[in-house]
Coordinates of C-alpha atoms and ligand atoms in Angstrom, one line a residue:
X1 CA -0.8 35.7 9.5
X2 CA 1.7 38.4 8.1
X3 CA 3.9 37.4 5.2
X4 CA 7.3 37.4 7.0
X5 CA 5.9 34.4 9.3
X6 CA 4.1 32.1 7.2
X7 CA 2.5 28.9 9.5
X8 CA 3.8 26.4 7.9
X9 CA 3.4 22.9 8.5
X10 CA 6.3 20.7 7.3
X11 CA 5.4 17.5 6.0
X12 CA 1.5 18.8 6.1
X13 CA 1.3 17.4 9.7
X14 CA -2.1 18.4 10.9
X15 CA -3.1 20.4 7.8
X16 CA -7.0 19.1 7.0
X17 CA -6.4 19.2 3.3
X18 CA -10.1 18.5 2.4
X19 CA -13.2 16.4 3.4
X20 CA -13.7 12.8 2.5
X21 CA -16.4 10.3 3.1
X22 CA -14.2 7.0 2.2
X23 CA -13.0 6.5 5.4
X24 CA -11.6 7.6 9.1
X25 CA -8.8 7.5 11.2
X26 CA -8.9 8.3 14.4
X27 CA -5.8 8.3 16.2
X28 CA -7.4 9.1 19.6
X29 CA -9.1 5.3 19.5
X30 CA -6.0 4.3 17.1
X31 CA -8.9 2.9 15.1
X32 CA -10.1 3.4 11.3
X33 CA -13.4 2.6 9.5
X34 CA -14.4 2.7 6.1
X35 CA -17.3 4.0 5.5
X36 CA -18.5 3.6 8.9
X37 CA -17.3 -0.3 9.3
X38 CA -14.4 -1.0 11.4
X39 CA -11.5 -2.1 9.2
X40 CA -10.8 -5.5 11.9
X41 CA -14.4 -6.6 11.8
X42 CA -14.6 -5.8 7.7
X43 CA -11.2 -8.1 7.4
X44 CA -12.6 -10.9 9.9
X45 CA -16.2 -11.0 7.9
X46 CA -15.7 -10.0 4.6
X47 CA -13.7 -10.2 1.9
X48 CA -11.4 -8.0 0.1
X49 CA -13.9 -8.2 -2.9
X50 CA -16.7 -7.0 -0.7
X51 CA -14.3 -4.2 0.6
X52 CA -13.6 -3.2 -2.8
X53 CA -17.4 -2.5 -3.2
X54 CA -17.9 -0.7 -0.2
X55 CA -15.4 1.8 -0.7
X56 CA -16.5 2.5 -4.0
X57 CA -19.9 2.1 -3.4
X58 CA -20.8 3.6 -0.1
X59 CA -22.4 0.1 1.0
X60 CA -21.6 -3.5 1.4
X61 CA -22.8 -5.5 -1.5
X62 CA -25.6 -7.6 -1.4
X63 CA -25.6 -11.6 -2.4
X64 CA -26.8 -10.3 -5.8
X65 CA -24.5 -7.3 -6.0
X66 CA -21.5 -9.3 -5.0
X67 CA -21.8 -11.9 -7.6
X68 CA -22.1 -9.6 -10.6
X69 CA -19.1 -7.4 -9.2
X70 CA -16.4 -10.7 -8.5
X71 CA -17.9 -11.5 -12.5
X72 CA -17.0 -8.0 -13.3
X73 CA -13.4 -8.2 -11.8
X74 CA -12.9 -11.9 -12.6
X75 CA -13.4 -11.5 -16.1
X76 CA -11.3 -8.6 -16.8
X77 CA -8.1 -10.1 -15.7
X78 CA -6.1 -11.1 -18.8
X79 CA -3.3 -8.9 -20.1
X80 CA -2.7 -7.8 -23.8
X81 CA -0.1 -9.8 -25.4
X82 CA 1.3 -6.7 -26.1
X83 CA 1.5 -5.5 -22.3
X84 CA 3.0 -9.4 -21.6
X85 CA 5.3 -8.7 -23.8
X86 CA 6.7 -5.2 -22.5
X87 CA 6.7 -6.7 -19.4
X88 CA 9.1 -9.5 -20.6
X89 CA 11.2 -7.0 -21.7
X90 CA 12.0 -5.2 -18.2
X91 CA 15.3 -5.6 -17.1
X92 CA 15.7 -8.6 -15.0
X93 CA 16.5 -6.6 -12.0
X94 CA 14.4 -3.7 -12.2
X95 CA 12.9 -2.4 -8.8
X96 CA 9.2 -4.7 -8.7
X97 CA 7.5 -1.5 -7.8
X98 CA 9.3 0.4 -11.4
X99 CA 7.5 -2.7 -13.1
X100 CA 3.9 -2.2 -12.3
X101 CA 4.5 1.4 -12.2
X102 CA 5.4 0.9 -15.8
X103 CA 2.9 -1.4 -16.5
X104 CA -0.1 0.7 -15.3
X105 CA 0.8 3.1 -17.6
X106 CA 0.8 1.2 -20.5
X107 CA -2.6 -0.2 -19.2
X108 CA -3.7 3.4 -19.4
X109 CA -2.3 3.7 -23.2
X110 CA -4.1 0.6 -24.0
X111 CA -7.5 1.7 -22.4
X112 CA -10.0 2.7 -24.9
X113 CA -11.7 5.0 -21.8
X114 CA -8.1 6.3 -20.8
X115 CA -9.0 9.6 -21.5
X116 CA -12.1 9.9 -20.5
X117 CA -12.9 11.3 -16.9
X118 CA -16.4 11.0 -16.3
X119 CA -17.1 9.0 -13.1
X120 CA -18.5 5.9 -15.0
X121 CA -15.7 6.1 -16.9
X122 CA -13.5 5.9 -13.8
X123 CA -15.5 3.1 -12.1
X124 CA -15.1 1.0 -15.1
X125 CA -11.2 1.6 -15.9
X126 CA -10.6 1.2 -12.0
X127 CA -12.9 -2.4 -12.5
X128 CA -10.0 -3.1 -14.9
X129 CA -6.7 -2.0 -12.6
X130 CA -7.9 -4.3 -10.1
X131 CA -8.5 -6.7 -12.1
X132 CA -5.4 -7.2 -13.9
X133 CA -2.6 -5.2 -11.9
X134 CA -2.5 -8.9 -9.8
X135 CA -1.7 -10.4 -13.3
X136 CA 1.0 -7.8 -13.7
X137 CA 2.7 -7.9 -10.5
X138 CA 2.9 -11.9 -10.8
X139 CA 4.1 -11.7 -14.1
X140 CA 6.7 -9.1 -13.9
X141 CA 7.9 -10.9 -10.3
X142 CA 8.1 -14.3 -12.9
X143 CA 9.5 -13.0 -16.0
X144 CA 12.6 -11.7 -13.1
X145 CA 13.2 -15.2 -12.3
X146 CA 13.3 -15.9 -15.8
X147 CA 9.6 -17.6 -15.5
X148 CA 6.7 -17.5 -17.8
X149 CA 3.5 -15.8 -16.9
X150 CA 0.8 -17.7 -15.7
X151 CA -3.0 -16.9 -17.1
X152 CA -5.6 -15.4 -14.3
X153 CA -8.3 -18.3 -13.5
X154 CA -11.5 -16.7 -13.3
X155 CA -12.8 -19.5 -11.5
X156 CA -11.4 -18.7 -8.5
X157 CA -11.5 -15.4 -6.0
X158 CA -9.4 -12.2 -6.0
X159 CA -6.8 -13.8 -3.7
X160 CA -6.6 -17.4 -4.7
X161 CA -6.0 -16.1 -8.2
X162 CA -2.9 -13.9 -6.9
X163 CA -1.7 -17.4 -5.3
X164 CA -2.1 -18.6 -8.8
X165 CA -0.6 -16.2 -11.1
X166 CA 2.2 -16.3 -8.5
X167 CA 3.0 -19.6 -7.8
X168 CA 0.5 -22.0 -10.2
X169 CA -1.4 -23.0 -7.0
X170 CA -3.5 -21.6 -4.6
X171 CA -2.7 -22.7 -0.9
X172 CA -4.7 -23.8 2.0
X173 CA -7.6 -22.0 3.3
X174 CA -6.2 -20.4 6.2
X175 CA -3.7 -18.9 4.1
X176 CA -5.8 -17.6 1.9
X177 CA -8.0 -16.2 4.3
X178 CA -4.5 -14.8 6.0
X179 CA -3.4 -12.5 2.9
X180 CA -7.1 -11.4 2.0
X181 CA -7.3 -10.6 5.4
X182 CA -3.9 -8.5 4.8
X183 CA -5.4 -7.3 1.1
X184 CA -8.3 -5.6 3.1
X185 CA -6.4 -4.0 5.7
X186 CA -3.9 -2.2 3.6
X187 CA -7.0 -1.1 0.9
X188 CA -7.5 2.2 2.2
X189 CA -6.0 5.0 5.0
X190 CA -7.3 8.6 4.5
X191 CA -4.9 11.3 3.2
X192 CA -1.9 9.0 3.2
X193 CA 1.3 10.0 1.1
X194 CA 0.0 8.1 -1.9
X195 CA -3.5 8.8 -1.8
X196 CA -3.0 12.2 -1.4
X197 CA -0.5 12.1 -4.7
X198 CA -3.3 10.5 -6.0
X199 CA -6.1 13.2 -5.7
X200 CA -3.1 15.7 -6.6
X201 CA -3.2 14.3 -10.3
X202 CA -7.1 14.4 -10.1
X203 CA -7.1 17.8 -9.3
X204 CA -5.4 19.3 -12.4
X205 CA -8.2 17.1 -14.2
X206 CA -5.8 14.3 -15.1
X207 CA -7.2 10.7 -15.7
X208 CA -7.2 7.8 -13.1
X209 CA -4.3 5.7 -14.7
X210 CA -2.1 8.6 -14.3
X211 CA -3.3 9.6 -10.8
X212 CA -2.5 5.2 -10.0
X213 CA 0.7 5.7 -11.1
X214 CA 1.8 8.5 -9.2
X215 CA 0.3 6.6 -6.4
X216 CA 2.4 4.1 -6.8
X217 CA 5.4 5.8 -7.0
X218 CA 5.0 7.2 -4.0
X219 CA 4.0 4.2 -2.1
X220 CA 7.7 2.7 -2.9
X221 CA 9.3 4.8 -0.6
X222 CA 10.5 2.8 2.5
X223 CA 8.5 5.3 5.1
X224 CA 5.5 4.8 3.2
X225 CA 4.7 1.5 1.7
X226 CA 8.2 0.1 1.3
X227 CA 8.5 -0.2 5.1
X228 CA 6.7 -3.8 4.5
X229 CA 10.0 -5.1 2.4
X230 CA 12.2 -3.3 4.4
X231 CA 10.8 -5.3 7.8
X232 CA 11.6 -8.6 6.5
X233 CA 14.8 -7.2 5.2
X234 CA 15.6 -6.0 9.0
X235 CA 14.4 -9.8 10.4
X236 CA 16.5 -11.3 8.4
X237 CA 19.7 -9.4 9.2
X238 CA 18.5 -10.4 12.6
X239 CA 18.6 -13.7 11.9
X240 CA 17.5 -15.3 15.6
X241 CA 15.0 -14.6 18.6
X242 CA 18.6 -14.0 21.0
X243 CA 20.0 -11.4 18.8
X244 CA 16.8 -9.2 18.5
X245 CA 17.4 -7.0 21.6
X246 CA 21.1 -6.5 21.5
X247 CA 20.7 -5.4 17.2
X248 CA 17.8 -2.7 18.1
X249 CA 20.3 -1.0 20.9
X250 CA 22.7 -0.8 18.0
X251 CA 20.1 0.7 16.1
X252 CA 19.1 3.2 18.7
X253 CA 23.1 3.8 19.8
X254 CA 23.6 5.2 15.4
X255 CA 19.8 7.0 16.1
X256 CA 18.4 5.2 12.8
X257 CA 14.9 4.3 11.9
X258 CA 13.8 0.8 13.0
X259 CA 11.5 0.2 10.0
X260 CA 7.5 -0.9 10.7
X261 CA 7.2 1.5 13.6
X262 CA 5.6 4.8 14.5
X263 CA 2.7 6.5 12.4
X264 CA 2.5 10.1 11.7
X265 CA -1.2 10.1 12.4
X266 CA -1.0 7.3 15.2
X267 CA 0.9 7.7 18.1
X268 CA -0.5 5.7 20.7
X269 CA -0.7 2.0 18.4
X270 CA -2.3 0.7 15.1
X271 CA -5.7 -0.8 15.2
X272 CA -4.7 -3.1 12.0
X273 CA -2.0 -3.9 13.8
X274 CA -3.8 -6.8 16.3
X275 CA -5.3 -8.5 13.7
X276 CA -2.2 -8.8 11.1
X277 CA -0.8 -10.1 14.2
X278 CA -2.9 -12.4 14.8
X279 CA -2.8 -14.0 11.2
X280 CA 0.8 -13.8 10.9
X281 CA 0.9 -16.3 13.9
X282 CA -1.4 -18.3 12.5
X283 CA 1.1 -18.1 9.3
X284 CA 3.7 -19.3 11.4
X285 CA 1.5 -22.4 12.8
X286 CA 0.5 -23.9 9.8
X287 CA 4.4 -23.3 8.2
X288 CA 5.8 -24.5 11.5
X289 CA 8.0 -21.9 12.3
X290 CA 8.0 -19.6 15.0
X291 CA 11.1 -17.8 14.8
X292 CA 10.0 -14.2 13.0
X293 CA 7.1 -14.0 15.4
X294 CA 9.4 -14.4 18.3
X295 CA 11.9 -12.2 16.9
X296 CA 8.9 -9.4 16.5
X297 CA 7.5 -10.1 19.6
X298 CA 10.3 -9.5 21.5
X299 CA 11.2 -6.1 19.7
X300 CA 7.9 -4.8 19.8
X301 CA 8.1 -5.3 23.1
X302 CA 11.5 -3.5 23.6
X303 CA 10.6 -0.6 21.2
X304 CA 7.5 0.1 24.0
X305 CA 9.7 0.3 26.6
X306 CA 12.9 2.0 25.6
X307 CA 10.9 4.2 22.9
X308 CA 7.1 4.2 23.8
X309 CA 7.0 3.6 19.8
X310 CA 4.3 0.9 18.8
X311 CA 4.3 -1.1 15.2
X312 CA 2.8 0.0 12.5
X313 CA 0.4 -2.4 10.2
X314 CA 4.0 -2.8 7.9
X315 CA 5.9 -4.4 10.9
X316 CA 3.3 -7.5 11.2
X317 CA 2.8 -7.9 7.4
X318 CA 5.9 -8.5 6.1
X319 CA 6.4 -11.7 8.3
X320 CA 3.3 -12.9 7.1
X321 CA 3.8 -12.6 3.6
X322 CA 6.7 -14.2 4.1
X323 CA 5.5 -16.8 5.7
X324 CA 3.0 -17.4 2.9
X325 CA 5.8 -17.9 0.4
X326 CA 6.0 -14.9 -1.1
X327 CA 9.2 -13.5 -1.8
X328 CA 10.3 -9.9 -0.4
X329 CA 9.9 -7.7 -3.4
X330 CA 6.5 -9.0 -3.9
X331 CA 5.9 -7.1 -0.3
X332 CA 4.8 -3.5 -1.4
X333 CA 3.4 -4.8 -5.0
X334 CA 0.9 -6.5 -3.1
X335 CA 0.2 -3.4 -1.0
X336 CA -0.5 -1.6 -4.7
X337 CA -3.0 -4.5 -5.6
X338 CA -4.9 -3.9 -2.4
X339 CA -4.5 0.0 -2.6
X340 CA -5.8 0.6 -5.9
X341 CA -9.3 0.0 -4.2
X342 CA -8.7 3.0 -2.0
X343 CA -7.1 5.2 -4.8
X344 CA -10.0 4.8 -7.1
X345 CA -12.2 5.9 -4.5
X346 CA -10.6 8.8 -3.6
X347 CA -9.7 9.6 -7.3
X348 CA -13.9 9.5 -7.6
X349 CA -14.3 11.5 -4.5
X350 CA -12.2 14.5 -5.8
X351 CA -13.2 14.4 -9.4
X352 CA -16.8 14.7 -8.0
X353 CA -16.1 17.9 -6.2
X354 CA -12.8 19.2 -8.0
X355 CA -10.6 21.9 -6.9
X356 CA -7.2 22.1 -8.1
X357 CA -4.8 21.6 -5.2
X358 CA -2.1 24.3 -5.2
X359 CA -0.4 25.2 -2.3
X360 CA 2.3 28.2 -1.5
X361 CA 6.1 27.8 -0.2
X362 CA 7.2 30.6 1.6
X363 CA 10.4 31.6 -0.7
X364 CA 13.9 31.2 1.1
X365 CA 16.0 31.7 -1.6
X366 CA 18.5 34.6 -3.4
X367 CA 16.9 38.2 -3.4
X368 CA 15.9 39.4 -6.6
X369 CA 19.0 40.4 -8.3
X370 CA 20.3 41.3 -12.2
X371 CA 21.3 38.4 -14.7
X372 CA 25.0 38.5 -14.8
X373 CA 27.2 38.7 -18.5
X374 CA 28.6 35.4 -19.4
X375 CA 32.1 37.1 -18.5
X376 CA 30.9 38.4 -15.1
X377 CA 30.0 34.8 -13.8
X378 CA 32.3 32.8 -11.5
Ligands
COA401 N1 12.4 4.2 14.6 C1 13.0 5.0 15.4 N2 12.6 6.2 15.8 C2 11.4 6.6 15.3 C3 10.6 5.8 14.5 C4 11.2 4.6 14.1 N3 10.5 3.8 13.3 N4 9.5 6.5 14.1 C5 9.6 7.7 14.8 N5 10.8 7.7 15.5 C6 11.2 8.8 16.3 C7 11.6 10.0 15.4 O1 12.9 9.9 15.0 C8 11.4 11.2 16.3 O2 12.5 11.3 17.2 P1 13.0 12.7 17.6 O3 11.9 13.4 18.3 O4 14.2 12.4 18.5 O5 13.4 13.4 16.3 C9 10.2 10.7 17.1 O6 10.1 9.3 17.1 C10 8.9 11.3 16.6 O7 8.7 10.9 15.3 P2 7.4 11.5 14.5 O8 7.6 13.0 14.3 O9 6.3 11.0 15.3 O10 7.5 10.8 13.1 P3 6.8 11.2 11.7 O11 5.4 11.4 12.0 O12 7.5 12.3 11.1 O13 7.1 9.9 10.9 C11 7.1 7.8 10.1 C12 6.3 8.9 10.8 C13 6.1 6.6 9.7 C14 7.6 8.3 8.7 C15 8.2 7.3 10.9 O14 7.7 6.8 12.1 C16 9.1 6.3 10.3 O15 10.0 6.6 9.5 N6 8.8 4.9 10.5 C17 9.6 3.9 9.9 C18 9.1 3.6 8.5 C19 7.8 2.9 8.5 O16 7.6 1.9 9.2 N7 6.9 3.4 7.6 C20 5.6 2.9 7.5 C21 4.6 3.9 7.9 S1 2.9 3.2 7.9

């Protein structure tokens, strides 16, 4: 390739940046596994806890395995009073995402590893994010309704705990079964935007809490993680089943984005898509109400025909979590507690065989020219 004509790839689209064992996506099957398991049969018979060990494991847990890692997580929820009170301090209406961005990195000031990049060291400080960046997210979400922070109850599982801190009591079954569902479905997707950021920060030999909090700074953007929020946002604007058709021509007639559709890597459907679906109708069942479902149903179905574009695993989820209560800014936090899972493991992965990623720009700018006198400037 001569230097006049570099190949370059905007936005990285097909570039294979490096190898990875965590997990696949294959866009000819529009399917993914991790570590080998498909991610629809993981979500129906495992749960997120289990998922959490395989990707940074390698394996499924056994009985044995699994018991000592919920301990592991379960004990290590509680934040500092120091952190709770930072938190308390955010501004009332600061961006949810800004506030366990923020937190995370006081986590990593607080953590006596923080500095420390050796891969046990990694594997125990990541043991710790997921364990308390639920307890974070609930208690920012609180303290910006002007609401105390409830304590983690190690007593109960990773997602009935996040019921908890949230709302002070953990729902029915199927509900929780529902979001756990959703927890191990957004936990890990290849060289996506964040992750990616996320081994970017490894490379230079940074520590995990930074490389998390880059992460999650670049999941908040709406074509990224953000597109959850921005879903229910766009429902709710819609308001009713009859509008749904008439308000996507409007959107295709100003050629804007419909948010929770298309993929970069899939372009012929999501594979997590079917079963999100599937528990955000079972959402609307037990809630008794049937409206968001019909409203996506009906502009999936027009976005297949007029665009050939199909849903990504955003579009189903953000009806569901609202369906389970939670309220819309809670949407992409909840991606970051699953996430973190998948982060770590990467983070692991390219600390394990480091090089530092540095690529080239092909420069497009002024020719090389002489620094003007003050009095020669425009
Ligand atoms: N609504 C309307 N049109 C869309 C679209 C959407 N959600 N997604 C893609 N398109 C259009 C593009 O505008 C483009 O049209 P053009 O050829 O006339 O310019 C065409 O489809 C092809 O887009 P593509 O190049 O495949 O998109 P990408 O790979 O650069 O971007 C996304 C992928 C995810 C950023 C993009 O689909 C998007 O912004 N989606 C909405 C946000 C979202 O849901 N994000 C969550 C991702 S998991």
């Amino acid at each position: 390739m001569s230097e006049a004509e570099p190949d370059i790839r905007k936005g990285l689209v097909g570039v294979v940046a490096d190898v990875s064992a965590v997990s696949k996506v294959m866009p000819e099957t529009n399917s993914l596994t991790y570590r080998g398991y498909p991610v629809q049969d993981l979500a129906e018979q495992c749960s997120f806890e289990e998922v959490a060990y395989l990707l940074w494991n390698g394996e499924l847990p056994n009985a044995a395995q699994l018991a000592s890692f919920r301990r592991e997580e379960s004990s290590q929820r509680a934040l500092t009073p120091a952190l709770l009170e930072v938190i308390r301090a955010f501004p009332r209406d600061a961006h949810p995402m800004d506030a366990i961005r923020t937190a995370v990195s006081f986590m990593g000031m607080e953590d006596p590893e923080a500095a420390d990049t050796s891969e046990p060291a990694t594997r125990r400080k990541a043991m710790r994010l997921l364990a308390k960046i639920p307890t974070a997210i609930a208690a920012a979400h609180r303290a910006s309704k002007g609401q105390d922070a409830i304590a983690p109850d190690p007593s109960l599982t990773f997602s009935e705990n996040f019921f908890h801190l949230v709302f002070g009591k953990v729902p029915q079954p199927e509900v929780v079964k529902a979001f756990d569902v959703s927890l191990t479905l957004y936990a890990e997707h290849g060289f996506n935007a964040s992750t990616f950021t996320a081994r970017t920060i490894t490379s230079t030999g940074a520590d995990l809490h930074g490389a998390v909090v880059g992460g999650i700074a670049a999941l908040k953007g709406p074509l990224h993680g953000g597109a959850n929020e921005a879903v229910m946002h766009m429902l709710s604007e819609i308001g009713e089943p009859a509008r749904a058709v008439e308000w996507l021509q409007s959107r295709f007639d100003h050629r804007a984005l419909v948010m929770g559709f298309g993929h970069r890597v899939y372009k012929h459907g999501d594979s997590r898509v079917p079963t999100m679906t599937q528990y955000a109708e079972k959402m609307a069942e037990v809630v008794g109400d049937r409206r968001w479902m019909e409203m996506s149903r009906l502009l999936a179905a027009e976005m297949l025909a007029k665009k050939n574009i199909h849903p990504n695993l955003d579009f189903p989820a953000g009806p569901a979590y609202h369906l389970m209560g939670f309220d819309i800014p809670l949407f992409t936090p909840i991606f970051v507690a699953a996430r973190i899972t998948g982060w770590s493991a990467h983070v692991i992965e390219q600390a394990a065989d480091n090089r530092l990623i540095r690529p080239l720009s092909h420069y497009t700018g002024a020719t090389q020219r002489a620094v003007p006198a003050m009095a020669d400037r425009r």
